[in-house]
PDB file of C-alpha atoms in Angstrom:
ATOM      1  CA  MET A 195      12.918 -44.975  37.616  1.00 61.00           C
ATOM      2  CA  THR A 196      13.670 -41.656  39.302  1.00 68.00           C
ATOM      3  CA  PHE A 197      13.563 -38.295  37.971  1.00 66.00           C
ATOM      4  CA  SER A 198      15.736 -35.338  39.156  1.00 77.00           C
ATOM      5  CA  VAL A 199      13.821 -32.609  40.641  1.00 77.00           C
ATOM      6  CA  LYS A 200      15.033 -30.644  37.359  1.00 80.00           C
ATOM      7  CA  GLN A 201      14.016 -33.333  34.963  1.00 80.00           C
ATOM      8  CA  ALA A 202      10.445 -33.445  36.662  1.00 76.00           C
ATOM      9  CA  TRP A 203       9.969 -29.329  36.083  1.00 82.00           C
ATOM     10  CA  VAL A 204      11.373 -29.742  32.525  1.00 81.00           C
ATOM     11  CA  ILE A 205       8.627 -32.206  31.952  1.00 80.00           C
ATOM     12  CA  SER A 206       6.086 -30.447  33.598  1.00 80.00           C
ATOM     13  CA  SER A 207       6.967 -27.306  31.474  1.00 79.00           C
ATOM     14  CA  ILE A 208       6.710 -29.088  28.335  1.00 81.00           C
ATOM     15  CA  ALA A 209       3.583 -31.144  29.456  1.00 75.00           C
ATOM     16  CA  LEU A 210       1.842 -27.489  30.041  1.00 71.00           C
ATOM     17  CA  LEU A 211       3.020 -26.117  26.887  1.00 71.00           C
ATOM     18  CA  LEU A 212       1.586 -28.561  25.180  1.00 69.00           C
ATOM     19  CA  SER A 213      -1.521 -28.189  26.447  1.00 67.00           C
ATOM     20  CA  ALA A 214      -1.934 -24.754  26.346  1.00 61.00           C
ATOM     21  CA  CYS A 215      -1.318 -24.831  22.629  1.00 57.00           C
ATOM     22  CA  ALA A 216      -4.490 -27.651  22.273  1.00 59.00           C
ATOM     23  CA  SER A 217      -7.088 -24.740  23.426  1.00 61.00           C
ATOM     24  CA  ASP A 218      -9.576 -23.449  21.054  1.00 66.00           C
ATOM     25  CA  TYR A 219      -8.095 -20.044  20.400  1.00 65.00           C
ATOM     26  CA  VAL A 220      -9.527 -17.363  18.361  1.00 71.00           C
ATOM     27  CA  PHE A 221      -8.103 -14.398  17.021  1.00 67.00           C
ATOM     28  CA  LYS A 222     -10.120 -11.118  16.390  1.00 71.00           C
ATOM     29  CA  SER A 223      -8.928  -7.899  15.212  1.00 70.00           C
ATOM     30  CA  ASN A 224      -9.873  -4.716  14.717  1.00 69.00           C
ATOM     31  CA  LEU A 225      -8.851  -4.341  10.883  1.00 70.00           C
ATOM     32  CA  ASP A 226     -11.663  -4.087   8.090  1.00 71.00           C
ATOM     33  CA  GLY A 227     -10.772  -6.756   5.356  1.00 69.00           C
ATOM     34  CA  LYS A 228     -11.979  -4.096   2.792  1.00 70.00           C
ATOM     35  CA  ALA A 229      -9.833  -1.100   4.005  1.00 72.00           C
ATOM     36  CA  ILE A 230      -6.761  -3.486   3.723  1.00 74.00           C
ATOM     37  CA  ASN A 231      -7.715  -4.431   0.102  1.00 73.00           C
ATOM     38  CA  GLU A 232      -8.290  -0.615  -0.817  1.00 73.00           C
ATOM     39  CA  TYR A 233      -4.943   0.068   0.834  1.00 73.00           C
ATOM     40  CA  PHE A 234      -2.829  -3.028  -1.336  1.00 76.00           C
ATOM     41  CA  LYS A 235      -4.855  -2.353  -4.647  1.00 81.00           C
ATOM     42  CA  VAL A 236      -1.856   0.260  -5.614  1.00 85.00           C
ATOM     43  CA  SER A 237       0.412  -2.828  -6.262  1.00 86.00           C
ATOM     44  CA  ASP A 238      -2.115  -4.450  -8.648  1.00 89.00           C
ATOM     45  CA  VAL A 239      -1.535  -1.265 -11.154  1.00 93.00           C
ATOM     46  CA  VAL A 240       1.926  -1.160 -12.732  1.00 93.00           C
ATOM     47  CA  LEU A 241       4.039   2.125 -12.775  1.00 93.00           C
ATOM     48  CA  TYR A 242       5.139   3.297 -16.314  1.00 94.00           C
ATOM     49  CA  ASP A 243       7.157   5.885 -16.137  1.00 89.00           C
ATOM     50  CA  GLY A 244      10.219   7.955 -18.867  1.00 83.00           C
ATOM     51  CA  ASP A 245      12.214   4.815 -20.697  1.00 85.00           C
ATOM     52  CA  VAL A 246       9.850   2.149 -19.262  1.00 85.00           C
ATOM     53  CA  GLN A 247       6.479   1.811 -21.156  1.00 87.00           C
ATOM     54  CA  PRO A 248       3.925  -1.219 -21.666  1.00 90.00           C
ATOM     55  CA  LYS A 249       4.803  -4.006 -23.899  1.00 88.00           C
ATOM     56  CA  GLY A 250       2.123  -4.779 -26.695  1.00 88.00           C
ATOM     57  CA  ASN A 251      -1.510  -3.374 -26.759  1.00 91.00           C
ATOM     58  CA  PHE A 252      -3.458  -1.446 -24.240  1.00 92.00           C
ATOM     59  CA  GLU A 253      -6.214   0.427 -23.738  1.00 94.00           C
ATOM     60  CA  VAL A 254      -6.539   3.733 -22.334  1.00 94.00           C
ATOM     61  CA  LEU A 255      -9.342   3.966 -19.511  1.00 95.00           C
ATOM     62  CA  GLY A 256      -8.860   7.454 -18.932  1.00 96.00           C
ATOM     63  CA  LEU A 257      -6.740  10.431 -17.016  1.00 97.00           C
ATOM     64  CA  VAL A 258      -6.505  10.345 -13.274  1.00 97.00           C
ATOM     65  CA  GLU A 259      -4.219  12.284 -11.222  1.00 97.00           C
ATOM     66  CA  GLY A 260      -2.807  11.810  -7.954  1.00 97.00           C
ATOM     67  CA  GLU A 261      -2.316  14.373  -5.247  1.00 97.00           C
ATOM     68  CA  ALA A 262      -0.233  14.791  -2.029  1.00 97.00           C
ATOM     69  CA  CYS A 263      -0.905  17.796   0.320  1.00 96.00           C
ATOM     70  CA  GLN A 264       0.902  19.586   3.292  1.00 96.00           C
ATOM     71  CA  GLU A 265      -1.598  21.504   4.855  1.00 95.00           C
ATOM     72  CA  THR A 266       0.348  23.764   6.666  1.00 93.00           C
ATOM     73  CA  LYS A 267       3.685  25.226   7.265  1.00 92.00           C
ATOM     74  CA  LYS A 268       4.454  22.508   9.896  1.00 95.00           C
ATOM     75  CA  ASP A 269       3.496  19.855   8.494  1.00 95.00           C
ATOM     76  CA  ALA A 270       5.625  17.081   6.585  1.00 95.00           C
ATOM     77  CA  PRO A 271       6.507  18.403   2.679  1.00 95.00           C
ATOM     78  CA  PRO A 272       4.546  16.533   0.060  1.00 96.00           C
ATOM     79  CA  HIS A 273       6.395  13.947  -1.783  1.00 97.00           C
ATOM     80  CA  LEU A 274       5.796  12.830  -5.491  1.00 96.00           C
ATOM     81  CA  SER A 275       6.083   9.492  -4.974  1.00 95.00           C
ATOM     82  CA  ASP A 276       2.942  10.183  -2.747  1.00 96.00           C
ATOM     83  CA  ALA A 277       1.233  11.815  -5.716  1.00 97.00           C
ATOM     84  CA  ARG A 278       2.022   9.057  -7.935  1.00 95.00           C
ATOM     85  CA  SER A 279       0.562   5.925  -5.478  1.00 94.00           C
ATOM     86  CA  ASN A 280      -2.316   8.477  -5.499  1.00 95.00           C
ATOM     87  CA  ALA A 281      -2.852   8.424  -9.033  1.00 96.00           C
ATOM     88  CA  ARG A 282      -2.476   4.440  -8.902  1.00 95.00           C
ATOM     89  CA  ARG A 283      -4.779   4.282  -6.613  1.00 94.00           C
ATOM     90  CA  ALA A 284      -7.490   6.382  -8.928  1.00 95.00           C
ATOM     91  CA  ALA A 285      -6.285   4.193 -11.607  1.00 96.00           C
ATOM     92  CA  ALA A 286      -7.115   0.875  -9.832  1.00 95.00           C
ATOM     93  CA  ASP A 287     -10.340   2.637  -9.443  1.00 94.00           C
ATOM     94  CA  LEU A 288     -11.272   2.430 -12.931  1.00 95.00           C
ATOM     95  CA  GLY A 289     -10.315  -0.891 -13.252  1.00 94.00           C
ATOM     96  CA  ALA A 290      -6.726  -0.459 -14.691  1.00 95.00           C
ATOM     97  CA  ASN A 291      -3.465  -2.744 -14.416  1.00 94.00           C
ATOM     98  CA  GLY A 292      -1.111   0.009 -15.177  1.00 95.00           C
ATOM     99  CA  PHE A 293      -0.636   3.969 -14.959  1.00 96.00           C
ATOM    100  CA  MET A 294       1.553   5.929 -17.424  1.00 96.00           C
ATOM    101  CA  VAL A 295       2.748   9.117 -15.845  1.00 95.00           C
ATOM    102  CA  LYS A 296       2.473  12.128 -18.215  1.00 95.00           C
ATOM    103  CA  SER A 297       3.833  14.538 -15.931  1.00 96.00           C
ATOM    104  CA  CYS A 298       4.486  15.215 -12.108  1.00 96.00           C
ATOM    105  CA  PHE A 299       5.346  18.746 -10.489  1.00 96.00           C
ATOM    106  CA  MET A 300       5.401  20.242  -7.550  1.00 97.00           C
ATOM    107  CA  ILE A 301       3.361  23.396  -6.846  1.00 95.00           C
ATOM    108  CA  ASN A 302       4.771  25.186  -4.065  1.00 94.00           C
ATOM    109  CA  GLU A 303       2.605  28.522  -3.770  1.00 93.00           C
ATOM    110  CA  PRO A 304       0.217  28.030  -0.999  1.00 93.00           C
ATOM    111  CA  ASP A 305      -3.607  28.202  -1.571  1.00 92.00           C
ATOM    112  CA  ASN A 306      -7.017  27.753   0.555  1.00 92.00           C
ATOM    113  CA  SER A 307      -6.478  24.157   1.053  1.00 92.00           C
ATOM    114  CA  CYS A 308      -2.618  23.306   0.864  1.00 94.00           C
ATOM    115  CA  TYR A 309       0.484  25.396   1.781  1.00 95.00           C
ATOM    116  CA  SER A 310       2.439  23.108  -1.010  1.00 96.00           C
ATOM    117  CA  ARG A 311       1.419  20.285  -2.988  1.00 96.00           C
ATOM    118  CA  ALA A 312       2.669  17.104  -5.379  1.00 97.00           C
ATOM    119  CA  LEU A 313       0.536  16.611  -8.215  1.00 97.00           C
ATOM    120  CA  CYS A 314       0.870  13.603 -10.831  1.00 97.00           C
ATOM    121  CA  VAL A 315      -0.990  12.902 -14.097  1.00 97.00           C
ATOM    122  CA  GLY A 316      -1.466  10.271 -16.207  1.00 96.00           C
ATOM    123  CA  GLN A 317      -3.404   7.749 -18.452  1.00 96.00           C
ATOM    124  CA  ALA A 318      -5.016   4.530 -16.448  1.00 96.00           C
ATOM    125  CA  ILE A 319      -4.265   1.767 -18.958  1.00 96.00           C
ATOM    126  CA  LYS A 320      -5.344  -1.998 -19.085  1.00 95.00           C
ATOM    127  CA  THR A 321      -2.888  -4.027 -20.562  1.00 92.00           C
ATOM    128  CA  ALA A 322      -3.199  -7.739 -21.351  1.00 86.00           C
ATOM    129  CA  GLU A 323      -2.799  -9.996 -18.157  1.00 71.00           C
ATOM    130  CA  ASN A 324      -0.099 -13.080 -18.192  1.00 52.00           C
ATOM    131  CA  LYS A 325      -1.139 -15.721 -16.652  1.00 40.00           C
TER     132      LYS A 325
END
């Protein structure tokens, strides 16, 4: 059985690739698992806004707020969506699985800490979870 140079090259390449996949490869990352959980905990809190209200009984855990700040005139303007996300994060810190928006608004008057800001205030609630 004779092989052409091309066939020998293909077989050698496949053998080399397969042997490389068999090595003990360890993945290391600078990402912290706790930081990832902190970032994604907002997704565990359902947003109830406007006509969308929780169904069934729920417990009010407390009043929470979220803020987005434009520190200087040159920075990007704040967004209400960021303020809502920060309020949902605060609700998650209380153990809530829902956030009922009561009011969201923009403040366009500069003060000592922000050039402008977005604020959202609402209730952190605990609803019966569906399993």
